[in-house]
Coordinates of C-alpha atoms in Angstrom, one line a residue:
Chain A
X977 CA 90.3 92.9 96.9
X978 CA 91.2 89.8 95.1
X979 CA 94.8 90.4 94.2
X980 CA 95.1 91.0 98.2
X981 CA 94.1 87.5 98.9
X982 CA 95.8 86.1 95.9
X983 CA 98.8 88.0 97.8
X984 CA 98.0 86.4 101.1
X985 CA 97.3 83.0 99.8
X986 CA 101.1 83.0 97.6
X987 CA 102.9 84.3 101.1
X988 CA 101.3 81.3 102.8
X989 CA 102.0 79.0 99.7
X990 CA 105.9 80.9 99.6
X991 CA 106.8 80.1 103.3
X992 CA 109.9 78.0 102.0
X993 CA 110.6 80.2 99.5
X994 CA 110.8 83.2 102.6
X995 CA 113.6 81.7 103.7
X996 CA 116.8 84.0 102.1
X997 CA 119.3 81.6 100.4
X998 CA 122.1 82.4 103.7
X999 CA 119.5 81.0 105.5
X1000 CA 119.2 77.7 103.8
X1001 CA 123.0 77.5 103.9
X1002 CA 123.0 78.3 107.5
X1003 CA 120.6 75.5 108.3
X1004 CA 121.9 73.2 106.4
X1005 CA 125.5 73.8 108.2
X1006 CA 123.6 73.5 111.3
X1007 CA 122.0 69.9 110.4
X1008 CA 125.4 69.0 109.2
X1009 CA 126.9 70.2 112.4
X1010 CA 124.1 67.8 114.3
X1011 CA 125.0 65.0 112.0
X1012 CA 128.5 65.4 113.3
X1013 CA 127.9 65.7 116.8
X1014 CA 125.8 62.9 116.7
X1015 CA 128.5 60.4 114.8
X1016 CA 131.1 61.9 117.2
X1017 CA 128.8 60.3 120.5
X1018 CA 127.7 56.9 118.0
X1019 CA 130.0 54.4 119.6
X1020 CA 130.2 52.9 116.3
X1021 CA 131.7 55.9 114.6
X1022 CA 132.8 58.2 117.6
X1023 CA 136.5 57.2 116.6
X1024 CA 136.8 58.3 113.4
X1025 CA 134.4 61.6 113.8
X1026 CA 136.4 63.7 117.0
X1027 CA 133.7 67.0 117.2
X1028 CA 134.4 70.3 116.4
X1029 CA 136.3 71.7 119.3
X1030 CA 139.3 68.9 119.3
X1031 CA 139.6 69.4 115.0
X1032 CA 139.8 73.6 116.4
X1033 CA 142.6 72.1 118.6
X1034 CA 144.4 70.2 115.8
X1035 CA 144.0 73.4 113.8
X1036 CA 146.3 74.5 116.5
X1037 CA 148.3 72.0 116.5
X1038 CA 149.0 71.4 113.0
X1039 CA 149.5 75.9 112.4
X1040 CA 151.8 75.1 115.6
X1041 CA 154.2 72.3 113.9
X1042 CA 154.1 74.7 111.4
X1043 CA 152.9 72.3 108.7
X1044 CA 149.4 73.5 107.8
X1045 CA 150.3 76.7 105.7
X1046 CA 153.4 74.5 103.6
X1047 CA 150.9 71.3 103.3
X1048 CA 147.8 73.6 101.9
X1049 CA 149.9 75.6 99.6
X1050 CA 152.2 72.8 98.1
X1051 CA 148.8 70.9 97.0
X1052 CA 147.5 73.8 95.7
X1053 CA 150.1 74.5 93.7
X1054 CA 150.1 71.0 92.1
X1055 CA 146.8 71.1 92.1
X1056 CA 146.4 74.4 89.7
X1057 CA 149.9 73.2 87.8
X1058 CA 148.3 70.3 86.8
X1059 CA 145.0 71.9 86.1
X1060 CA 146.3 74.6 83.9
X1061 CA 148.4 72.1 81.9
X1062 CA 145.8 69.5 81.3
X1063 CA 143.0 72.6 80.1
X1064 CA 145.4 74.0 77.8
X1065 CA 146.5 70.5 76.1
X1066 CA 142.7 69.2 76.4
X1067 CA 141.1 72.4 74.2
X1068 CA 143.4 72.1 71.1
X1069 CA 143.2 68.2 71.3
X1070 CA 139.4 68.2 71.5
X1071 CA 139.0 71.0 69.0
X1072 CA 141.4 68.2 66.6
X1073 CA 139.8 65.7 67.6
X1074 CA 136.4 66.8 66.3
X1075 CA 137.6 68.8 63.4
X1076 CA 139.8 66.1 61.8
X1077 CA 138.4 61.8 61.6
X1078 CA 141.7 60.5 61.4
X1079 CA 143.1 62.3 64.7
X1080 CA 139.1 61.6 66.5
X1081 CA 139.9 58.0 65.2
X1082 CA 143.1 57.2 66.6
X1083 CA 143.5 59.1 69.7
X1084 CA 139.8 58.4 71.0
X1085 CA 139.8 55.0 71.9
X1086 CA 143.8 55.6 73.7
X1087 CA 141.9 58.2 75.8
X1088 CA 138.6 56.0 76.3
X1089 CA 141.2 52.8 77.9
X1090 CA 143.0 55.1 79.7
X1091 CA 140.1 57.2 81.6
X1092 CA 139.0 54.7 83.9
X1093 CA 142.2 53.6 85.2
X1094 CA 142.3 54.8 88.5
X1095 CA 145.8 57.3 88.4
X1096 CA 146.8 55.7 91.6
X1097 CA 147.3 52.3 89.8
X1098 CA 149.5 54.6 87.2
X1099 CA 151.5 56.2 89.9
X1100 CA 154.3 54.0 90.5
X1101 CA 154.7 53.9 86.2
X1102 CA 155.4 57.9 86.5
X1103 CA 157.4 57.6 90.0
X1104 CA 160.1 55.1 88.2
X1105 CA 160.7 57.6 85.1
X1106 CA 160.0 61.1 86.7
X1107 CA 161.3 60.8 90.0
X1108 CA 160.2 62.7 93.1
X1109 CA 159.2 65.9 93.9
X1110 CA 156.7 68.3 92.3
X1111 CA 157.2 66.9 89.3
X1112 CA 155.3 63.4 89.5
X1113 CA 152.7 65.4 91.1
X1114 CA 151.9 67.6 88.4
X1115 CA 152.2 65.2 85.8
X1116 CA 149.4 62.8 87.5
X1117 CA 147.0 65.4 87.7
X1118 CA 147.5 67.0 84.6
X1119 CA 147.2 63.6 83.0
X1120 CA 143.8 62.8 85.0
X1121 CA 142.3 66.2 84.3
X1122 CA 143.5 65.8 80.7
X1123 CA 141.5 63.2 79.9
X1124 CA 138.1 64.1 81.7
X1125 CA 138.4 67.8 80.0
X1126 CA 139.2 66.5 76.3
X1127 CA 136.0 64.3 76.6
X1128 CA 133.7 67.1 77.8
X1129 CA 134.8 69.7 75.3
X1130 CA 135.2 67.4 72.2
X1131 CA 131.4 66.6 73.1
X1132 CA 131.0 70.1 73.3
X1133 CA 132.3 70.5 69.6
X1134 CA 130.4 68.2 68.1
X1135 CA 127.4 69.0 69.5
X1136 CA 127.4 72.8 67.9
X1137 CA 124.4 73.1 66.0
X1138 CA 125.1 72.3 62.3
X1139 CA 122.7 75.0 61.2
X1140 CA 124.3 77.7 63.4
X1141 CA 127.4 76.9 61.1
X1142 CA 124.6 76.9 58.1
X1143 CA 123.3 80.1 59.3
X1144 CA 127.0 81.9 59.6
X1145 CA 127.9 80.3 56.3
X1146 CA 125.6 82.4 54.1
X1147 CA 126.0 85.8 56.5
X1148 CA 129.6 85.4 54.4
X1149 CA 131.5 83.5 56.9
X1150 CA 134.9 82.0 56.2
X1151 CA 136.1 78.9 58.4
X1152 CA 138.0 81.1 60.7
X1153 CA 135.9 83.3 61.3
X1154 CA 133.3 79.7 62.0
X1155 CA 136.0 79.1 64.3
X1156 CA 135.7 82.4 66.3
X1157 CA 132.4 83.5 65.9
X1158 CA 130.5 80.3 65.8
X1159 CA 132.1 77.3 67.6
X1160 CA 134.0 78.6 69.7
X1161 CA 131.1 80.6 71.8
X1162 CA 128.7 77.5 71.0
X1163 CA 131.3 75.3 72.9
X1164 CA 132.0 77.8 75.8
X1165 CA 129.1 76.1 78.2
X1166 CA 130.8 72.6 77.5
X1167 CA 134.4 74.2 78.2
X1168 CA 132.6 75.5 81.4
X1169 CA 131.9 71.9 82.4
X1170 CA 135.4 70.4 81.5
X1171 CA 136.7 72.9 84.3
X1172 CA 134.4 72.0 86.7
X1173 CA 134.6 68.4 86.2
X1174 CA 138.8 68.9 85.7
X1175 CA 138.9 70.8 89.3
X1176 CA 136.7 68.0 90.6
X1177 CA 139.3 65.3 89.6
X1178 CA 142.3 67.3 90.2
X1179 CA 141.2 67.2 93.7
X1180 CA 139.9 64.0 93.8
X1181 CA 143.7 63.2 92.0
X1182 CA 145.5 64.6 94.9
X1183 CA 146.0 61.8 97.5
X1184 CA 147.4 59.7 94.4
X1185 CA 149.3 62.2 93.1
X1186 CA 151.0 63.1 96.5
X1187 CA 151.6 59.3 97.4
X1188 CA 154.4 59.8 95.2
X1189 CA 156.7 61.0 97.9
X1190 CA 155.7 64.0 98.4
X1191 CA 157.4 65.7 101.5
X1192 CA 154.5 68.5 102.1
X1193 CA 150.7 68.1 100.6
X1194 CA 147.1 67.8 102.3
X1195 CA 147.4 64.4 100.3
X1196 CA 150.5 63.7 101.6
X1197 CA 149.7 64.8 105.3
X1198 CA 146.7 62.8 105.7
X1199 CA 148.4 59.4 104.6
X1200 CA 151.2 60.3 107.3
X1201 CA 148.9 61.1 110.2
X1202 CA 147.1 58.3 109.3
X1203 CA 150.4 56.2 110.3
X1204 CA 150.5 58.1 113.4
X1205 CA 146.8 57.2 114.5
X1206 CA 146.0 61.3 114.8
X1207 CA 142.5 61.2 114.1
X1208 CA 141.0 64.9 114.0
X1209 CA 144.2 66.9 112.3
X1210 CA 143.2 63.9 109.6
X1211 CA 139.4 65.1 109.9
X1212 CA 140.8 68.7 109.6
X1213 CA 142.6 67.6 106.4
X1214 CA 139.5 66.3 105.0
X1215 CA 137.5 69.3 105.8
X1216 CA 140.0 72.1 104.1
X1217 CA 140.1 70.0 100.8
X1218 CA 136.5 69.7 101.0
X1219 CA 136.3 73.7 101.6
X1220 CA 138.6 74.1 98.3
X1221 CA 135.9 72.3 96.6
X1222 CA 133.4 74.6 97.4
X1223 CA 135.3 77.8 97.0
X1224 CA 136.3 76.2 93.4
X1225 CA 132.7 75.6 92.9
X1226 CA 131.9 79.7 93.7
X1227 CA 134.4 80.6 91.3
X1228 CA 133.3 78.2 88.3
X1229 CA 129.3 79.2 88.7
X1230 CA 130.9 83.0 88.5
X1231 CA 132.5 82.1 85.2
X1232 CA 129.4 80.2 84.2
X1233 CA 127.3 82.9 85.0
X1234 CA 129.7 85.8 83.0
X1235 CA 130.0 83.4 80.4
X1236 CA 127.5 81.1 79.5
X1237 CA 124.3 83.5 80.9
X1238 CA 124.0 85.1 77.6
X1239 CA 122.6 87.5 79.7
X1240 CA 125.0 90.4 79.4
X1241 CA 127.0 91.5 76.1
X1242 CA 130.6 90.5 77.1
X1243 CA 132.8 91.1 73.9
X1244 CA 132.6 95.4 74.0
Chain B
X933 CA 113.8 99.3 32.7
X934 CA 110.1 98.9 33.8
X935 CA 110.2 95.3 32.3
X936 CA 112.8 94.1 35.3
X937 CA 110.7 91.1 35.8
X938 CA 111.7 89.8 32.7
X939 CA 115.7 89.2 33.8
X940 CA 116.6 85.7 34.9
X941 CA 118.0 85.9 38.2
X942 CA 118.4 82.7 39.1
X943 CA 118.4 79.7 36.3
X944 CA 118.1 76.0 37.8
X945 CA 120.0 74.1 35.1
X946 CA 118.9 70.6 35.0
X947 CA 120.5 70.0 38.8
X948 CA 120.6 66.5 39.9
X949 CA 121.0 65.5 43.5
X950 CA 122.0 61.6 44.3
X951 CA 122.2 60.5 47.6
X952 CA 124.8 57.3 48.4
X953 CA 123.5 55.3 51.2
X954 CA 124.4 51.7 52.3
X955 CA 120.7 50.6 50.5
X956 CA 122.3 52.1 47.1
X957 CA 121.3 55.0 45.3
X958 CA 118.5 57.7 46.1
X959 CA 117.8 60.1 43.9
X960 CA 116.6 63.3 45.7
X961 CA 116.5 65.4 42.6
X962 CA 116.0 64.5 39.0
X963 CA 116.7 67.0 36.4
X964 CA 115.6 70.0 37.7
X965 CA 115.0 73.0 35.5
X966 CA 113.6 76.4 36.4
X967 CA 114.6 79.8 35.5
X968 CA 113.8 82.6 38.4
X969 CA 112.8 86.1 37.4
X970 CA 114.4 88.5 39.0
X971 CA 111.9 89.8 42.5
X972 CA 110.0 87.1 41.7
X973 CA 108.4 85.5 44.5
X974 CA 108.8 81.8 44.2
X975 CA 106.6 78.9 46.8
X976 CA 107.7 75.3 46.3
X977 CA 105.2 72.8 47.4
X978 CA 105.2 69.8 47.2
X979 CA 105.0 66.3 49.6
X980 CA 107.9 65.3 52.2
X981 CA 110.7 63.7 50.2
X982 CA 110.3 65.9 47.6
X983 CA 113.6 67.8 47.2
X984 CA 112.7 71.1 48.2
X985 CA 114.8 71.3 51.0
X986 CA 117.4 69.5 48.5
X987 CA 116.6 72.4 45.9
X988 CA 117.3 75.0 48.3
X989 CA 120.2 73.9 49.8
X990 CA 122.2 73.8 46.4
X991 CA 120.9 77.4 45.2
X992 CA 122.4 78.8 48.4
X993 CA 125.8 77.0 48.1
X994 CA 125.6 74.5 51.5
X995 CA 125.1 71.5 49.5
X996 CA 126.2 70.5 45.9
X997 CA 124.9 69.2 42.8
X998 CA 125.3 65.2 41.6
X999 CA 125.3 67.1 38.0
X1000 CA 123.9 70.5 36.6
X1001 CA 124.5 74.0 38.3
X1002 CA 122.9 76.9 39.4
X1003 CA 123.7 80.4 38.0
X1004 CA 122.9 83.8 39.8
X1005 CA 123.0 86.1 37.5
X1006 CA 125.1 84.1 34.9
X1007 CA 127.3 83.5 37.4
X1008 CA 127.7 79.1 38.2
X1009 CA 127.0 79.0 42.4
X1010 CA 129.7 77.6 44.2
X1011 CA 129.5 77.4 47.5
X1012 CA 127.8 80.6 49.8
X1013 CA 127.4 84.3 48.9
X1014 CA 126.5 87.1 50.6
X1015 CA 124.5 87.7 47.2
X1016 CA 121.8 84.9 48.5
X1017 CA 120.4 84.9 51.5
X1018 CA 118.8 82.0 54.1
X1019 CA 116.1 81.8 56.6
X1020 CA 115.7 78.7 58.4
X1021 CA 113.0 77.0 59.9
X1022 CA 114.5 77.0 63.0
X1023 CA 115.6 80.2 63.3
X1024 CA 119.5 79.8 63.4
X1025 CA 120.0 82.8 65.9
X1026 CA 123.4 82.9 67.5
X1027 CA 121.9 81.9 71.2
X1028 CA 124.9 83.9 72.8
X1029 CA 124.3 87.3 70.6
X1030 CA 121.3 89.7 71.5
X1031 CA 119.0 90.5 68.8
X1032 CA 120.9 93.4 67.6
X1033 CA 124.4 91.5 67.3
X1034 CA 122.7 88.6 65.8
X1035 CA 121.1 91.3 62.7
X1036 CA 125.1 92.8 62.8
X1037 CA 126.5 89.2 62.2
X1038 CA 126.5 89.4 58.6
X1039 CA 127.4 93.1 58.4
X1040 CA 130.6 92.5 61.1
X1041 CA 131.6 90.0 58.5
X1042 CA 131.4 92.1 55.6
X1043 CA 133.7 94.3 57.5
X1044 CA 131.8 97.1 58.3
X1045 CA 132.6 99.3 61.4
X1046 CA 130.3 99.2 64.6
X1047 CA 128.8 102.4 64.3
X1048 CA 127.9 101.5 60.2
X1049 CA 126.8 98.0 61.1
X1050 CA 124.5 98.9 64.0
X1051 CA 122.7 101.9 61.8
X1052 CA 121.9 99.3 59.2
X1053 CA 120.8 96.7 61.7
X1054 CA 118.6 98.8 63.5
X1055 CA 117.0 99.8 60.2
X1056 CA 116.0 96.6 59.8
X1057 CA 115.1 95.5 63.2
X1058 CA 112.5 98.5 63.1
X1059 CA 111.2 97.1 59.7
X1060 CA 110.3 94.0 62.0
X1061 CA 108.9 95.7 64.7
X1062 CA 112.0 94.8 67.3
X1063 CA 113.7 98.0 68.7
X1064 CA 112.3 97.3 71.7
X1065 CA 113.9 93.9 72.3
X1066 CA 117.7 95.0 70.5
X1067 CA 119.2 94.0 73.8
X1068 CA 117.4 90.9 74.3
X1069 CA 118.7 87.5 73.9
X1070 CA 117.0 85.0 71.3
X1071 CA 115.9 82.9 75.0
X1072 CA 114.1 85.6 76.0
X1073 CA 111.6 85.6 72.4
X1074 CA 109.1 83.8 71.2
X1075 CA 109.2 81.5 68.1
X1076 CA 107.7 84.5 65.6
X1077 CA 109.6 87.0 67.3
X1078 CA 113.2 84.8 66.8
X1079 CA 112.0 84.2 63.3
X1080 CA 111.5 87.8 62.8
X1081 CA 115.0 88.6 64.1
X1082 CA 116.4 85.8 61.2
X1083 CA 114.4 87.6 58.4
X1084 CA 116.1 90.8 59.7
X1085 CA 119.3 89.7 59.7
X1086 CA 118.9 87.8 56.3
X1087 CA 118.0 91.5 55.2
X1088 CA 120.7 93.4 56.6
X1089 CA 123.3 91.7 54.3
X1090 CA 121.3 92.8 51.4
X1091 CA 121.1 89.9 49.5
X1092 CA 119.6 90.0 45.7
X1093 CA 118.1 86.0 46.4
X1094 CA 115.8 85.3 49.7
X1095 CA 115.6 82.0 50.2
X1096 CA 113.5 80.7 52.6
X1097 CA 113.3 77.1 54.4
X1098 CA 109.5 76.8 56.0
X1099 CA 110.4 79.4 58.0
X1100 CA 107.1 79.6 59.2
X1101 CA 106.5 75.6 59.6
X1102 CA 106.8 75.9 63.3
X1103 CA 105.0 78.8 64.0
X1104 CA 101.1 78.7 65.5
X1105 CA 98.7 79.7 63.2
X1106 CA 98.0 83.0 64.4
X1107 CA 101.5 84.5 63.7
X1108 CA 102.2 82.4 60.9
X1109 CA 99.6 84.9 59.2
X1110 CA 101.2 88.2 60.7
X1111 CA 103.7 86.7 59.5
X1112 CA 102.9 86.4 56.7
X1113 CA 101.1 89.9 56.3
X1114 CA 104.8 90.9 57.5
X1115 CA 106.9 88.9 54.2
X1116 CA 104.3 90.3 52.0
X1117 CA 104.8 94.1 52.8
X1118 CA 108.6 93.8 53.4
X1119 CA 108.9 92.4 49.9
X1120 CA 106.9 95.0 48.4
X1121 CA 109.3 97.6 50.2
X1122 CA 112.2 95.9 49.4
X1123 CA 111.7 94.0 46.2
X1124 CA 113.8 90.9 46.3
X1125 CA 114.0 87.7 44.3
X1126 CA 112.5 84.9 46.9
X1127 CA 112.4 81.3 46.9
X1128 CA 110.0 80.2 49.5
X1129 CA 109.7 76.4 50.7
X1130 CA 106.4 75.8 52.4
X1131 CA 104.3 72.8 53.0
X1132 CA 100.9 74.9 53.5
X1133 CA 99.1 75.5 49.7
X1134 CA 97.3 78.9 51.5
X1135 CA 100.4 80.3 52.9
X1136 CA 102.1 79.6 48.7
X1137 CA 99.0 81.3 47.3
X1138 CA 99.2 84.1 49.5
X1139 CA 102.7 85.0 49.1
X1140 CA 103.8 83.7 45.7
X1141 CA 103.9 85.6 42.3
X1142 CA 104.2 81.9 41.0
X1143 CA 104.5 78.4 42.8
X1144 CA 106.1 75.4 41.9
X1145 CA 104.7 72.4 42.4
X1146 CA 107.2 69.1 43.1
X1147 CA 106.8 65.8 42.8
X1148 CA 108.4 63.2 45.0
X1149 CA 111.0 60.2 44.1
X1150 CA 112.7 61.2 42.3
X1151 CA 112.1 64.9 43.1
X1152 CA 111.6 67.0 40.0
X1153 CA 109.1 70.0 39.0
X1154 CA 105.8 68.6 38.1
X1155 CA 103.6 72.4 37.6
X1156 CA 104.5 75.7 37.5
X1157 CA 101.2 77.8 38.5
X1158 CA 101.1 81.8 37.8
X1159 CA 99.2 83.6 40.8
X1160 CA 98.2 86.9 39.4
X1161 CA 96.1 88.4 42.7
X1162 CA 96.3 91.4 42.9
X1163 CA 98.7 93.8 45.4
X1164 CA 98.6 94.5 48.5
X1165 CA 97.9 90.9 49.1
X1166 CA 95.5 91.1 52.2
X1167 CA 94.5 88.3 54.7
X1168 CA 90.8 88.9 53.2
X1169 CA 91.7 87.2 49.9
X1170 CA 92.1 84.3 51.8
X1171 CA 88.5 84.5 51.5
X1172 CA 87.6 85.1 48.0
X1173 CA 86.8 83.2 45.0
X1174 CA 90.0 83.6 43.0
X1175 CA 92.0 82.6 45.9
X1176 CA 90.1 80.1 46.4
X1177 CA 90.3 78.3 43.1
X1178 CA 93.6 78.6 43.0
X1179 CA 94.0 77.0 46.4
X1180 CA 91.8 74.1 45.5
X1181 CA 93.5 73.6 41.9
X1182 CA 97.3 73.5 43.9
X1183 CA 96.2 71.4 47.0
X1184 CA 94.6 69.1 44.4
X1185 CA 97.5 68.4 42.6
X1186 CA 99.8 68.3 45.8
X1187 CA 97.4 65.9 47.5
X1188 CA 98.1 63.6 44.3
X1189 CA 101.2 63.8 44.8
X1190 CA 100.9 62.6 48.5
X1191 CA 98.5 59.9 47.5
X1192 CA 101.6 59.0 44.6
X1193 CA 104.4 59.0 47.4
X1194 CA 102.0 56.5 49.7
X1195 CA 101.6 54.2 47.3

């Protein structure tokens, strides 16, 4: 029958598409792995890239000295301080930045010079007049993920369709209930992006932030065993803020898919 | 009172619409004057520039006049009412609402409790052949089927005045005449004053008790031609000599227009 060999022909055609997603993942860890083995034999590289079994060791190591556990959770709390400080500042500043010209108008270009300042040249500034200590920290991210998060979700605002805000209008809608009902849900993918992007930079913040003597931090850790010349707890390092990437990235495509998916009624 | 279709619903009272750009003045509409009967059903053609758009958009409140007003029902417009309705050309549905909370909007609003708000909505989401998609989200339609979710929730509200933006401009030609077919039995079921802007002189003929032809720059009414076909308006009259004449006479005078505005 003909629907047979259409049937045969698409399982030749889907060969790739056989392949279960946890399969895709586990070959791509596997080429990565290969990659790795491969810079870690490159004479060129080989000192910077120790393989797999001596970064297991520094695992040990580093648990050992007791510093791992007090390095990963001091930069994680920074890390969501500062994150949960600069999301709730950014949404009402964006939401008055596009609802009222005069505050778009003046605070806009402050936070278009100060975005691409690299927070590390900034550091020392915060240092002088907020010390040491968590503080600084938190302050440098927040400010960083401030700034990326107000731009996203002010884009967000003023994106919303002006006939959806037509269409509620004559339904009998009053501006707060525009608010609620209309702009608000409009804007939720654009919100969704600010926190990717904000968790992006708050990691990507981290190393500044902790340069501001910090006295536990991956940040901080990796700058210190850099003095020291220890080569794989530094790969290590690298490797668990790279895995709190991903794990943030799991959690944000969650939210985006609860969220933004339209796909299932969420507000019953 | 059999003679309803004598009441004014809506009077148009010599509204003026001027536009200030940087290249000076533009006058979109210039002195209009019309009176409405009430479930009347009202086509505006006319070519691009026109103000038909303009027109619309003051009777339902979003925009206002330069000078003049609107009354419903001797009452002067100002800004929206539940009382006049809106369907846009492009659809307006609430991309994060299924079809069913999108035809409750307007009903939520009113303050109306789920259980009332749903009855109603469903009411009218049968009346446009949807209950099977009440849980689907407007991605998930097609362009008809999306516009027929906007006429049902413009329904639901119950408004006196339909007004209606080429909601069928983007539509293929196919279901722009179910469509069509549709409007024409759901307004004889539910009598309603309409206002209908259209750029296609068979779709005014079709639908309209009376349609209003525009001229452009400045925008102002330039004929105000009575269809009397007959009811139920069938897809077959299309076809027929009395359409027909009327068609020609409308797209003549439209297509002079055109010629006017290319000049």
């Amino acid at each position: 029958m003909s629907s047979d060999a259409g049937k045969q022909k698409k399982k030749e055609k889907d060969l790739i598409g056989q392949i279960p997603n946890g399969g895709w993942l586990l070959i791509s860890l596997l080429v990565a792995i290969g990659l790795w083995k491969w810079l870690s034999i490159n004479p060129r590289t080989s000192r910077s890239f120790p393989f797999l079994p001596e970064v297991l060791e520094a695992l040990k190591t580093m648990v050992g000295r007791g510093v791992l556990w007090n390095d990963f959770a001091s930069s994680m709390i920074s890390v969501v301080l500062g994150f949960v400080l600069g999301f709730v500042t950014s949404v009402p500043v964006a939401f008055l930045m596009a609802w009222y010209r005069p505050v778009r108008y003046i605070v806009e270009p402050w936070i278009q010079f100060i975005r691409n300042i690299p927070p590390l040249a900034y550091v020392p500034l915060v240092v002088i007049s907020a010390g040491v200590g968590r503080r600084p920290q938190v302050i440098v991210i927040w400010l960083a993920t401030f700034l990326i998060m107000t731009v996203t979700i002010y884009q967000g605002v003023r994106n919303v369709d002006e006939t959806l805000i037509k269409a509620a209008r004559v339904l009998g809608a009053k501006d707060n209930d525009l608010f609620v009902k209309v702009i608000f849900p409009a804007t939720t993918p654009f919100i969704i992006t600010a926190v990717r992007l904000g968790v992006s930079v708050a990691l990507t913040t981290l190393i500044a932030a902790e340069s501001t003597g910090a006295t536990a931090g991956l940040g901080m850790r990796i700058r210190s065993l850099n003095n020291s010349f220890e080569v794989p707890p530094m790969l290590l390092y690298i490797i668990i803020i790279g895995i709190i990437g991903l794990t943030s990235e799991k959690v944000i495509k969650y939210l985006e898919r609860k969220f933004t998916g339209w796909q299932e009624t969420r507000n019953v | 009172m059999a003679g309803d279709e004598k009441r004014v619903k809506v009077k148009i009272d010599h509204v003026e619409k001027i536009y200030e750009g940087r290249k000076g003045k533009m006058v979109a509409l210039n002195g209009v004057d019309l009176d409405i009967m009430e479930n009347e059903f009202i086509c505006v053609v006319g070519p691009s520039g026109c103000g038909k758009s303009t027109l619309l958009n003051i009777i339902a409140g979003l925009l206002e006049p330069t000078s003049g007003a609107v009354y419903v029902d001797g009452k002067k417009v100002e800004g929206t009412g539940t009382e006049r309705g809106v369907v846009f050309q492009q659809y307006a549905l609430f991309p994060w609402l299924t079809v069913l909370k999108n035809v409750m909007f307007g009903l939520k609003l009113k303050g109306m409790n789920d259980k009332e708000a749903k009855e109603i909505a469903m009411k009218y989401i049968r009346m446009v052949q949807l209950e099977d998609f009440v849980d689907a989200y407007p991605k998930e339609l097609s362009g008809g089927m999306k516009q027929r979710v906007a006429i049902a929730r413009a329904y639901a509200v119950q408004p006196e005045v339909l007004l209606m933006d080429e909601p069928f401009g983007a539509l293929d030609a196919q279901t722009r005449t179910q469509l069509q077919s549709e409007l024409i039995r759901t307004w004889q079921e539910e009598k309603k004053t309409c206002f209908f802007i259209t750029h296609d002189v068979e779709e005014a003929v079709i639908l309209a008790t009376k349609v209003i032809i525009m001229s452009a720059r400045p925008g102002r009414i330039k004929k105000i031609v009575n269809v009397n076909l007959p009811y139920p308006r069938t897809q077959e009259m299309k076809m027929e000599l009395p359409f027909l004449d009327l068609k020609t006479y409308i797209w003549g005078e439209v297509y002079k227009e055109y010629l006017e505005v290319r000049k």
